[in-house]
């Protein structure tokens, strides 16, 4: 047939009507054909006989065949998977509807293992963020906030929770859902797998699994550009190792270095540090014998924070911090920043708290390093805060507020955290 696309075979019948396709397939359960649409020439329809009726699906090809999310190497595989799914959903519809109502998830070995690992849960180590009320001290003429008094509010329990990073997965051989314990059917893409911890579940079950992902180090392929919470949970640390190790090295030998964090280290050496962390993790050598220039280590720390897929000050809280910086009254400004800090994910909060305490210590050497809180705010504002839409104009317009947010967090670190 001259009009037959090269990626279809004998199943292609050309431009025929829906009624004629129905006649051809009548009485042949599981039979199928492909026809070109009469209403929309150039588009194709899969006609499939199932349940004593002909079902019609718009068929697409982009290197693989598909009618929905799943993509197949051949039309035959697509039809086989469709027949399996149709049969199970038709014959076991009531069972499928009920299979998530009594999950075995809480009794699985996977969950028991997670609970054992979390006996020393990070959230129990972490100090609960203090909620404070900012007041002006009338005895001091400065308009800036002079003290923070603890407010009597009930403490909320915080956990290093992490949602699962589910991705569609094709399982080889029989597999059962680790949430509902039911069979995962289909030829390909039978379910989803968490790329961080390896949990395998039905796609519909993935919406019900609690946010208790415990990443497996064997699945974490790199340190830089890895989600912050994923990294700390995988390594069972309070903060990312990069932050702890770089700050420790800088405080050991670089606090008086002129232009600390402002002066850039040699970019190739900074990249070497990144590769070292990705390859060796907490065994990476960033000592003076490996990198004599402390600006290389400072540059690596900034690169790590800048390359986070979700910034330390998260996308969803970005506008709250920017609006807080725009408030005209100093006390209200700090109060708003403090309230925004309390909404950060625990791992992000801990990282920011530790970093601000370090930067405050940096300012104590400003006679030598020339780095004031304002200078550090200029450097770290765009590093810690990025607008969710990644718009260059927005970033440019918000630079003053970004700088001010970081500057205030450094200056009032002891009160805000």
Coordinates of C-alpha atoms in Angstrom, one line a residue:
X1 CA 0.0 0.0 0.0
X2 CA 1.6 3.2 -1.2
X3 CA 0.2 5.4 1.6
X4 CA 1.4 3.2 4.4
X5 CA 3.9 4.8 6.7
X6 CA 7.2 3.0 6.9
X7 CA 6.7 2.3 10.7
X8 CA 3.5 0.3 10.1
X9 CA 3.1 -3.2 8.7
X10 CA 0.3 -5.4 7.4
X11 CA -1.9 -4.1 10.2
X12 CA -2.3 -0.8 8.3
X13 CA -5.5 -0.7 6.2
X14 CA -5.4 2.8 4.8
X15 CA -8.2 5.3 4.9
X16 CA -11.2 3.3 5.8
X17 CA -14.3 4.2 7.9
X18 CA -14.9 3.3 11.5
X19 CA -17.9 1.2 10.4
X20 CA -15.8 -0.8 7.9
X21 CA -13.1 -1.4 10.5
X22 CA -15.8 -2.7 12.9
X23 CA -16.9 -5.1 10.2
X24 CA -13.4 -6.4 9.6
X25 CA -12.8 -7.0 13.3
X26 CA -16.2 -8.4 14.2
X27 CA -16.1 -11.7 16.0
X28 CA -12.3 -11.7 16.3
X29 CA -11.6 -10.9 20.0
X30 CA -8.2 -9.4 20.4
X31 CA -7.8 -8.5 16.7
X32 CA -6.7 -5.1 15.7
X33 CA -5.9 -2.9 12.7
X34 CA -4.6 0.6 12.0
X35 CA -6.6 3.0 9.8
X36 CA -6.0 6.5 8.5
X37 CA -8.7 8.9 9.7
X38 CA -11.2 10.1 7.0
X39 CA -11.9 13.2 9.0
X40 CA -8.3 14.1 9.7
X41 CA -6.1 12.7 6.9
X42 CA -2.6 12.1 8.1
X43 CA -3.7 11.0 11.6
X44 CA -4.0 7.3 12.5
X45 CA -6.4 5.3 14.7
X46 CA -5.9 1.9 16.4
X47 CA -9.0 -0.2 16.2
X48 CA -9.0 -3.0 18.8
X49 CA -11.6 -5.6 19.3
X50 CA -12.2 -6.3 23.0
X51 CA -15.4 -7.2 25.0
X52 CA -17.4 -7.8 21.8
X53 CA -16.9 -4.2 20.7
X54 CA -14.4 -2.3 18.7
X55 CA -12.4 0.3 20.7
X56 CA -10.8 3.2 18.8
X57 CA -7.7 5.0 20.0
X58 CA -5.7 7.9 18.4
X59 CA -2.3 6.4 17.6
X60 CA 0.9 8.4 17.7
X61 CA 4.5 7.8 16.7
X62 CA 7.6 9.7 17.7
X63 CA 10.2 6.9 17.2
X64 CA 8.0 4.8 19.5
X65 CA 4.3 3.9 19.3
X66 CA 1.9 5.3 21.9
X67 CA -1.7 6.1 22.7
X68 CA -1.1 7.3 26.3
X69 CA 1.9 7.6 28.6
X70 CA 3.5 4.3 27.7
X71 CA 5.7 4.1 24.6
X72 CA 6.4 0.8 22.7
X73 CA 8.9 -0.4 20.2
X74 CA 6.2 -2.1 18.2
X75 CA 2.4 -1.9 17.7
X76 CA 2.2 -5.6 18.6
X77 CA 3.7 -4.8 22.1
X78 CA 1.3 -1.9 22.5
X79 CA -1.7 -4.0 21.7
X80 CA -0.5 -6.9 23.9
X81 CA -0.1 -4.5 26.9
X82 CA -3.5 -2.9 26.1
X83 CA -5.2 -6.3 26.1
X84 CA -3.6 -7.2 29.5
X85 CA -4.7 -3.9 31.0
X86 CA -8.2 -4.0 29.6
X87 CA -8.7 -7.6 30.8
X88 CA -7.5 -7.0 34.3
X89 CA -9.4 -3.7 34.6
X90 CA -12.6 -5.3 33.3
X91 CA -12.5 -8.5 35.2
X92 CA -11.0 -7.1 38.5
X93 CA -12.4 -3.5 38.5
X94 CA -13.9 -3.9 42.0
X95 CA -10.8 -5.5 43.4
X96 CA -8.6 -2.8 41.9
X97 CA -10.7 -0.1 43.4
X98 CA -10.3 -1.7 46.9
X99 CA -6.7 -2.8 46.7
X100 CA -5.3 0.5 48.3
X101 CA -7.7 0.5 51.2
X102 CA -5.9 -2.2 53.2
X103 CA -2.2 -1.7 52.3
X104 CA 0.5 -3.9 53.8
X105 CA 3.0 -1.0 53.6
X106 CA 3.3 -0.6 57.4
X107 CA 4.1 -4.3 57.8
X108 CA 6.7 -4.5 55.0
X109 CA 10.3 -5.3 55.6
X110 CA 11.1 -2.0 53.8
X111 CA 9.2 0.0 56.3
X112 CA 10.6 -1.9 59.2
X113 CA 14.1 -1.2 57.9
X114 CA 13.3 2.5 57.6
X115 CA 12.0 2.7 61.2
X116 CA 15.2 1.0 62.4
X117 CA 17.3 3.5 60.6
X118 CA 15.4 6.4 62.0
X119 CA 15.8 5.4 65.7
X120 CA 18.3 8.2 65.9
X121 CA 16.2 10.5 63.7
X122 CA 17.9 13.6 62.6
X123 CA 15.0 15.7 63.8
X124 CA 15.6 14.7 67.4
X125 CA 19.1 16.1 67.1
X126 CA 18.0 19.3 65.6
X127 CA 17.2 22.2 67.8
X128 CA 13.7 23.4 67.3
X129 CA 13.6 26.8 65.6
X130 CA 12.9 29.5 68.1
X131 CA 9.8 31.6 67.5
X132 CA 10.6 35.1 68.7
X133 CA 9.0 38.5 69.1
X134 CA 11.1 41.4 68.0
X135 CA 10.9 44.6 70.2
X136 CA 12.5 48.0 70.1
X137 CA 14.6 48.8 73.1
X138 CA 13.6 52.3 74.0
X139 CA 16.8 53.0 75.9
X140 CA 18.8 52.7 72.6
X141 CA 18.4 55.3 70.0
X142 CA 19.2 53.0 67.0
X143 CA 16.0 52.2 65.0
X144 CA 17.2 48.7 64.4
X145 CA 16.0 45.8 66.4
X146 CA 18.0 45.4 69.6
X147 CA 16.7 42.3 71.2
X148 CA 14.5 39.2 70.6
X149 CA 12.3 37.9 73.4
X150 CA 11.1 34.3 73.2
X151 CA 7.4 34.0 72.6
X152 CA 5.5 31.3 74.6
X153 CA 4.2 29.2 71.7
X154 CA 3.8 25.4 71.7
X155 CA 6.7 23.7 69.9
X156 CA 5.9 21.9 66.8
X157 CA 7.7 18.6 66.1
X158 CA 9.9 18.7 63.0
X159 CA 11.1 15.8 60.9
X160 CA 13.5 15.5 58.0
X161 CA 10.6 14.3 55.8
X162 CA 11.3 13.6 52.2
X163 CA 8.8 12.7 49.5
X164 CA 9.6 9.8 47.2
X165 CA 11.1 10.6 43.8
X166 CA 8.9 8.2 41.8
X167 CA 9.6 7.6 38.1
X168 CA 7.9 5.3 35.7
X169 CA 9.7 2.0 35.6
X170 CA 9.6 -1.2 33.5
X171 CA 10.1 -4.3 35.6
X172 CA 11.6 -7.5 34.2
X173 CA 9.7 -10.5 35.4
X174 CA 6.8 -10.6 37.9
X175 CA 6.7 -7.8 40.5
X176 CA 4.3 -6.9 43.3
X177 CA 3.5 -3.5 44.7
X178 CA 5.3 -2.8 48.0
X179 CA 2.3 -0.7 49.1
X180 CA -0.7 -2.8 48.4
X181 CA 1.1 -6.2 47.8
X182 CA -0.9 -6.7 44.5
X183 CA 0.6 -7.8 41.2
X184 CA 2.0 -5.1 38.9
X185 CA 0.6 -5.9 35.5
X186 CA 1.5 -4.9 31.9
X187 CA 4.4 -5.5 29.5
X188 CA 6.2 -2.2 30.2
X189 CA 5.9 0.7 32.7
X190 CA 4.0 -1.5 35.1
X191 CA 4.5 0.9 38.0
X192 CA 6.9 3.5 39.4
X193 CA 10.2 3.2 41.4
X194 CA 11.6 5.7 43.8
X195 CA 15.0 6.6 42.2
X196 CA 16.3 7.6 45.7
X197 CA 15.4 4.6 47.8
X198 CA 14.1 1.9 45.3
X199 CA 10.5 1.5 46.5
X200 CA 8.4 -0.1 43.9
X201 CA 4.6 0.6 43.7
X202 CA 1.7 1.0 41.4
X203 CA 1.3 4.5 40.0
X204 CA -2.0 4.9 41.8
X205 CA -0.5 3.7 45.0
X206 CA 2.4 6.2 44.8
X207 CA -0.1 9.0 45.7
X208 CA -0.8 7.3 49.0
X209 CA 2.8 6.4 50.1
X210 CA 3.9 8.6 53.1
X211 CA 6.8 11.0 52.8
X212 CA 9.3 8.7 54.4
X213 CA 11.9 8.2 51.7
X214 CA 15.2 7.1 53.1
X215 CA 17.7 7.5 50.2
X216 CA 20.1 4.7 49.5
X217 CA 23.7 5.8 49.1
X218 CA 24.1 3.4 46.2
X219 CA 21.5 5.3 44.3
X220 CA 22.9 8.8 44.9
X221 CA 25.3 9.3 42.0
X222 CA 26.7 12.7 43.0
X223 CA 26.9 15.2 45.7
X224 CA 26.7 18.5 43.8
X225 CA 23.4 19.2 42.2
X226 CA 21.7 16.7 44.5
X227 CA 18.6 17.7 46.4
X228 CA 19.7 19.0 49.8
X229 CA 17.3 16.8 51.9
X230 CA 18.0 13.7 49.8
X231 CA 21.8 14.2 50.4
X232 CA 21.6 14.6 54.2
X233 CA 19.2 11.7 54.6
X234 CA 21.4 9.5 52.5
X235 CA 24.4 10.3 54.6
X236 CA 22.5 10.5 57.9
X237 CA 23.9 14.0 58.6
X238 CA 22.3 17.2 59.9
X239 CA 23.8 19.3 57.0
X240 CA 25.4 18.5 53.7
X241 CA 29.0 17.3 54.1
X242 CA 30.2 19.9 51.6
X243 CA 29.0 22.8 53.8
X244 CA 30.5 21.3 57.0
X245 CA 33.8 20.4 55.4
X246 CA 34.3 23.6 53.5
X247 CA 33.4 25.9 56.4
X248 CA 35.7 23.9 58.7
X249 CA 38.6 24.3 56.3
X250 CA 37.9 28.1 55.8
X251 CA 37.7 28.7 59.5
X252 CA 40.9 26.8 60.0
X253 CA 43.0 28.8 57.7
X254 CA 41.1 31.5 55.8
X255 CA 39.2 33.9 58.0
X256 CA 41.7 36.7 57.5
X257 CA 42.0 36.2 53.8
X258 CA 41.3 39.5 52.1
X259 CA 38.1 39.4 50.0
X260 CA 37.0 36.0 51.4
X261 CA 34.0 34.8 49.3
X262 CA 34.3 37.9 47.0
X263 CA 37.6 36.9 45.4
X264 CA 37.1 34.0 43.0
X265 CA 39.3 30.9 43.1
X266 CA 40.7 29.4 39.9
X267 CA 37.7 27.9 38.2
X268 CA 39.4 24.7 37.1
X269 CA 40.5 24.0 40.7
X270 CA 37.0 24.8 42.0
X271 CA 35.7 22.2 39.4
X272 CA 38.4 19.7 40.7
X273 CA 36.9 20.1 44.2
X274 CA 33.4 19.5 42.9
X275 CA 34.6 16.3 41.2
X276 CA 36.4 15.2 44.3
X277 CA 33.2 15.5 46.4
X278 CA 31.2 13.7 43.8
X279 CA 33.7 10.9 43.6
X280 CA 34.9 10.6 47.2
X281 CA 32.1 12.1 49.3
X282 CA 33.3 12.9 52.8
X283 CA 36.7 11.4 52.0
X284 CA 37.5 14.3 49.6
X285 CA 40.8 16.0 50.4
X286 CA 40.4 19.8 50.5
X287 CA 43.3 20.5 52.9
X288 CA 46.0 23.1 52.3
X289 CA 48.3 20.5 50.8
X290 CA 45.7 19.8 48.1
X291 CA 44.5 23.4 47.6
X292 CA 46.6 26.1 49.1
X293 CA 44.4 28.9 47.9
X294 CA 41.5 29.2 50.4
X295 CA 39.4 31.0 47.7
X296 CA 39.1 27.6 45.9
X297 CA 37.4 26.1 48.9
X298 CA 35.2 29.2 49.3
X299 CA 34.3 29.0 45.6
X300 CA 33.4 25.3 45.9
X301 CA 31.1 26.1 48.7
X302 CA 29.3 28.8 46.8
X303 CA 29.1 26.6 43.7
X304 CA 27.5 23.8 45.7
X305 CA 24.9 26.1 47.2
X306 CA 24.3 27.8 43.8
X307 CA 23.8 24.4 42.0
X308 CA 21.2 23.0 44.4
X309 CA 18.1 22.0 42.4
X310 CA 16.0 23.7 45.1
X311 CA 17.9 26.7 46.6
X312 CA 18.5 26.9 50.4
X313 CA 15.8 29.5 50.5
X314 CA 13.3 27.5 48.5
X315 CA 11.4 28.6 45.5
X316 CA 8.0 28.6 47.2
X317 CA 9.3 30.9 50.0
X318 CA 11.3 33.2 47.8
X319 CA 8.6 35.9 47.4
X320 CA 7.9 35.9 51.2
X321 CA 11.6 36.7 51.9
X322 CA 11.6 39.4 49.2
X323 CA 8.4 41.0 50.6
X324 CA 9.8 40.9 54.1
X325 CA 12.9 42.8 53.0
X326 CA 10.6 45.5 51.5
X327 CA 8.9 46.3 54.8
X328 CA 9.8 49.8 56.0
X329 CA 9.8 49.1 59.7
X330 CA 12.9 47.3 61.0
X331 CA 11.1 45.2 63.6
X332 CA 8.4 44.1 61.1
X333 CA 11.1 43.2 58.6
X334 CA 12.9 40.9 61.0
X335 CA 9.6 39.4 62.3
X336 CA 8.6 38.6 58.7
X337 CA 12.0 37.1 57.9
X338 CA 11.9 35.0 61.1
X339 CA 8.4 33.7 60.2
X340 CA 9.6 32.8 56.7
X341 CA 12.6 30.9 58.2
X342 CA 10.3 28.8 60.3
X343 CA 8.6 27.5 57.1
X344 CA 11.8 26.2 55.5
X345 CA 12.3 22.5 55.2
X346 CA 14.3 21.3 58.3
X347 CA 17.4 20.4 56.3
X348 CA 17.4 23.8 54.5
X349 CA 16.8 25.6 57.9
X350 CA 19.8 23.8 59.5
X351 CA 22.1 24.5 56.6
X352 CA 21.1 28.2 56.5
X353 CA 21.5 28.5 60.3
X354 CA 25.0 27.0 60.2
X355 CA 26.0 29.1 57.3
X356 CA 24.8 32.3 58.8
X357 CA 26.7 31.6 62.1
X358 CA 29.8 31.0 60.0
X359 CA 29.4 34.2 58.0
X360 CA 28.9 36.2 61.2
X361 CA 32.2 34.9 62.4
X362 CA 33.7 36.0 59.1
X363 CA 32.5 39.6 59.8
X364 CA 34.4 39.5 63.1
X365 CA 37.6 39.5 61.0
X366 CA 36.5 42.3 58.7
X367 CA 39.5 44.5 59.4
X368 CA 41.6 41.8 57.8
X369 CA 39.3 40.2 55.2
X370 CA 37.3 43.5 54.4
X371 CA 34.1 41.5 54.3
X372 CA 31.2 43.2 56.1
X373 CA 27.7 41.7 56.4
X374 CA 26.7 43.9 53.5
X375 CA 29.5 42.6 51.3
X376 CA 28.6 39.0 52.2
X377 CA 25.0 39.8 51.5
X378 CA 25.9 40.9 48.0
X379 CA 27.9 37.7 47.4
X380 CA 25.4 35.3 49.0
X381 CA 22.1 36.9 48.1
X382 CA 21.8 35.4 44.6
X383 CA 23.5 32.2 45.8
X384 CA 20.9 31.4 48.4
X385 CA 17.9 32.9 46.8
X386 CA 16.7 32.4 43.2
X387 CA 13.3 33.4 41.8
X388 CA 11.2 30.3 40.8
X389 CA 10.6 31.5 37.2
X390 CA 14.4 32.0 36.7
X391 CA 13.8 35.3 35.1
X392 CA 16.9 37.5 34.7
X393 CA 14.9 40.7 35.0
X394 CA 13.3 39.5 38.2
X395 CA 16.7 38.6 39.6
X396 CA 18.1 42.0 38.7
X397 CA 15.1 43.8 40.3
X398 CA 15.3 41.7 43.5
X399 CA 19.1 42.0 44.0
X400 CA 18.8 44.7 46.7
X401 CA 16.3 42.7 48.7
X402 CA 18.3 39.5 48.3
X403 CA 21.3 41.3 49.6
X404 CA 19.3 42.8 52.5
X405 CA 17.8 39.4 53.5
X406 CA 21.2 37.8 53.8
X407 CA 22.7 40.8 55.5
X408 CA 20.0 40.9 58.2
X409 CA 20.3 37.1 58.8
X410 CA 24.0 37.6 59.4
X411 CA 23.7 40.6 61.7
X412 CA 20.8 39.1 63.7
X413 CA 21.8 35.4 63.4
X414 CA 21.6 34.9 67.2
X415 CA 18.0 36.1 67.3
X416 CA 16.6 34.9 64.0
X417 CA 17.7 31.2 64.4

